[in-house]
CSV table of C-alpha atoms in Angstrom, one decimal:
chain,number,residue,atom,x,y,z
A,29,ARG,CA,65.6,92.5,103.1
A,30,PHE,CA,64.3,95.3,100.9
A,31,SER,CA,62.4,97.0,103.7
A,32,THR,CA,65.5,97.1,105.9
A,33,ALA,CA,67.5,98.8,103.1
A,34,ASP,CA,64.7,101.2,102.5
A,35,SER,CA,64.4,102.2,106.2
A,36,SER,CA,68.2,102.6,106.5
A,37,ALA,CA,68.2,104.9,103.4
A,38,VAL,CA,65.5,107.0,105.1
A,39,ALA,CA,67.6,107.1,108.3
A,40,THR,CA,70.6,108.4,106.5
A,41,THR,CA,68.8,111.3,105.0
A,42,THR,CA,67.6,112.7,108.3
A,43,ALA,CA,69.5,115.5,110.2
A,44,SER,CA,71.5,113.0,112.3
A,45,PRO,CA,72.6,110.2,110.0
A,46,ALA,CA,72.8,106.7,111.3
A,47,ALA,CA,76.3,105.5,112.1
A,48,ILE,CA,77.9,103.5,109.2
A,49,THR,CA,80.9,101.3,109.1
A,50,VAL,CA,84.3,102.7,108.0
A,51,SER,CA,84.3,100.4,105.0
A,52,LYS,CA,80.9,101.7,103.8
A,53,ALA,CA,82.0,105.3,104.5
A,54,LYS,CA,85.2,104.8,102.4
A,55,SER,CA,83.1,103.4,99.5
A,56,LYS,CA,80.7,106.4,99.7
A,57,LEU,CA,83.5,108.9,100.0
A,58,ARG,CA,85.1,107.6,96.8
A,59,LYS,CA,81.9,108.4,94.9
A,60,VAL,CA,80.8,111.7,96.6
A,61,HIS,CA,82.3,115.0,95.3
A,62,ASP,CA,80.2,117.4,97.4
A,63,PRO,CA,82.3,118.5,100.4
A,64,ASP,CA,79.3,118.9,102.7
A,65,LYS,CA,78.2,115.3,101.9
A,66,ALA,CA,81.7,114.1,102.4
A,67,LEU,CA,81.9,115.7,105.8
A,68,ALA,CA,78.5,114.2,106.8
A,69,ILE,CA,79.6,110.7,105.7
A,70,TYR,CA,82.9,111.0,107.6
A,71,ASN,CA,81.2,112.3,110.7
A,72,SER,CA,78.6,109.5,110.6
A,73,PHE,CA,81.2,106.9,111.5
A,74,SER,CA,84.0,109.0,113.2
A,75,ASN,CA,81.7,110.1,116.0
A,76,SER,CA,80.8,106.6,116.9
A,77,ASN,CA,82.8,104.9,119.6
A,78,SER,CA,83.1,101.8,117.5
A,79,SER,CA,85.3,103.4,114.8
A,80,SER,CA,89.0,102.7,115.2
A,81,PRO,CA,91.3,105.7,114.4
A,82,HIS,CA,93.6,103.4,112.5
A,83,SER,CA,90.8,102.1,110.2
A,84,SER,CA,89.5,105.6,109.6
A,85,ARG,CA,92.8,107.2,108.4
A,86,TYR,CA,92.1,106.6,104.7
A,87,ALA,CA,88.5,107.9,105.0
A,88,MET,CA,89.8,111.1,106.6
A,89,GLU,CA,92.3,111.5,103.7
A,90,LEU,CA,89.4,111.2,101.2
A,91,THR,CA,87.4,113.8,103.1
A,92,VAL,CA,90.3,116.2,103.2
A,93,ARG,CA,90.8,115.8,99.4
A,94,ARG,CA,87.1,116.7,98.8
A,95,LEU,CA,87.4,119.7,101.1
A,96,ALA,CA,90.7,120.8,99.5
A,97,LYS,CA,89.2,120.7,96.0
A,98,SER,CA,86.5,123.2,97.2
A,99,GLN,CA,89.2,125.3,99.0
A,100,ARG,CA,87.5,124.8,102.4
A,101,PHE,CA,90.7,125.2,104.4
A,102,SER,CA,89.1,126.2,107.6
A,103,ASP,CA,87.0,123.0,107.5
A,104,ILE,CA,90.1,121.0,106.9
A,105,GLU,CA,91.9,122.6,109.8
A,106,SER,CA,88.9,122.0,112.1
A,107,LEU,CA,88.7,118.4,111.0
A,108,ILE,CA,92.3,117.6,111.5
A,109,GLU,CA,92.8,119.6,114.7
A,110,SER,CA,89.8,117.9,116.3
A,111,HIS,CA,91.7,114.6,116.0
A,112,LYS,CA,94.8,115.9,117.8
A,113,SER,CA,92.9,116.1,121.1
A,114,ASP,CA,91.4,112.6,120.7
A,115,PRO,CA,92.9,110.4,123.4
A,116,LYS,CA,92.6,107.3,121.2
A,117,ILE,CA,95.0,108.9,118.7
A,118,LYS,CA,98.5,108.6,120.1
A,119,THR,CA,100.2,106.6,117.3
A,120,GLU,CA,102.8,108.0,115.0
A,121,HIS,CA,101.0,106.4,112.0
A,122,PHE,CA,97.8,108.3,112.7
A,123,LEU,CA,99.6,111.6,113.3
A,124,SER,CA,101.5,111.0,110.1
A,125,THR,CA,98.2,110.7,108.3
A,126,LEU,CA,97.3,114.1,109.7
A,127,ILE,CA,100.6,115.6,108.4
A,128,ARG,CA,100.1,114.1,105.0
A,129,SER,CA,96.5,115.3,104.9
A,130,TYR,CA,97.6,118.9,105.5
A,131,GLY,CA,100.0,118.4,102.6
A,132,ARG,CA,97.2,117.2,100.4
A,133,ALA,CA,95.4,120.4,101.2
A,134,THR,CA,98.5,122.4,100.4
A,135,MET,CA,98.7,123.5,104.0
A,136,PHE,CA,102.3,122.7,104.6
A,137,ASP,CA,102.8,125.2,107.5
A,138,HIS,CA,100.1,123.2,109.4
A,139,ALA,CA,101.8,119.9,108.5
A,140,MET,CA,105.1,121.3,109.9
A,141,LYS,CA,103.4,122.6,113.0
A,142,THR,CA,101.8,119.1,113.6
A,143,PHE,CA,105.2,117.5,113.2
A,144,LYS,CA,106.7,119.8,115.8
A,145,GLU,CA,103.8,119.2,118.2
A,146,MET,CA,104.3,115.5,118.3
A,147,ASP,CA,106.2,115.6,121.6
A,148,GLN,CA,103.4,117.6,123.2
A,149,LEU,CA,100.9,115.1,121.9
A,150,GLY,CA,102.9,112.2,123.5
A,151,THR,CA,104.0,110.6,120.3
A,152,PRO,CA,107.6,110.1,119.4
A,153,ARG,CA,108.9,111.0,116.0
A,154,SER,CA,110.7,108.5,113.6
A,155,VAL,CA,111.3,108.1,110.0
A,156,VAL,CA,107.6,107.4,109.5
A,157,SER,CA,106.5,110.9,110.5
A,158,PHE,CA,109.6,112.4,108.7
A,159,ASN,CA,108.5,110.7,105.5
A,160,ALA,CA,105.0,112.1,106.0
A,161,LEU,CA,106.4,115.6,106.3
A,162,LEU,CA,108.4,115.1,103.1
A,163,ALA,CA,105.3,113.9,101.4
A,164,ALA,CA,103.4,116.9,102.7
A,165,SER,CA,106.0,119.1,101.2
A,166,LEU,CA,105.7,117.4,97.8
A,167,HIS,CA,101.9,117.4,97.9
A,168,SER,CA,102.1,121.2,98.6
A,169,ASP,CA,104.3,121.7,95.5
A,170,LEU,CA,107.1,122.9,97.8
A,171,PHE,CA,109.7,120.8,96.1
A,172,GLU,CA,112.6,123.0,97.2
A,173,LYS,CA,111.6,122.3,100.9
A,174,VAL,CA,112.5,118.6,100.6
A,175,PRO,CA,116.3,119.0,100.5
A,176,GLN,CA,116.1,121.6,103.3
A,177,LEU,CA,114.0,119.3,105.5
A,178,PHE,CA,116.4,116.4,104.7
A,179,ASP,CA,119.3,118.5,106.1
A,180,GLU,CA,117.5,120.0,109.1
A,181,ILE,CA,115.3,117.3,110.6
A,182,PRO,CA,117.8,114.5,111.1
A,183,GLN,CA,120.2,117.0,112.7
A,184,ARG,CA,117.5,118.4,115.0
A,185,TYR,CA,116.0,115.0,115.9
A,186,GLN,CA,118.8,112.5,116.4
A,187,ASN,CA,116.5,109.4,116.3
A,188,ILE,CA,115.4,110.1,112.7
A,189,THR,CA,117.5,108.4,110.1
A,190,PRO,CA,116.3,108.8,106.5
A,191,ASP,CA,115.4,105.5,104.8
A,192,LYS,CA,115.0,104.4,101.2
A,193,ILE,CA,111.5,106.0,101.1
A,194,SER,CA,113.0,109.3,102.3
A,195,TYR,CA,115.7,109.1,99.7
A,196,GLY,CA,113.1,108.3,97.0
A,197,MET,CA,111.3,111.5,97.8
A,198,LEU,CA,114.5,113.5,97.8
A,199,ILE,CA,115.2,112.4,94.3
């Protein structure tokens, strides 16, 4: 058993790291603070065909946080935008993760743009993505935006009705 672990450790230090599971990646991302290492860990599983977009959402949020702490906004934008073109990602839950991630990086304009692009991406909006947009506003320290969004979005998109989570963020 030890020789297998040793050989896999060597494999992960080479230029093209071996693919790892999402669970292992999340564990590593919680411990790593270097943004370059965080990107390498994220890329080691996200590029494999075996990783499900749904299971990798939290790992992406962790990676965005590491990049945001280092103010690597162009890397954040590249990472998030690359997911928009992925045909596997058509669910509102995943796009909501992208919206929240932009908020965590204090890139609210990008979060709003992603919310507005949902039709073009083939994903209908609901209270889930609306709540993600409200959360992005709060994470970006744009507290005054929340009441404004609360008034505008349900009027513009008739299918969005705020729920108790929405009202909790409004308060």
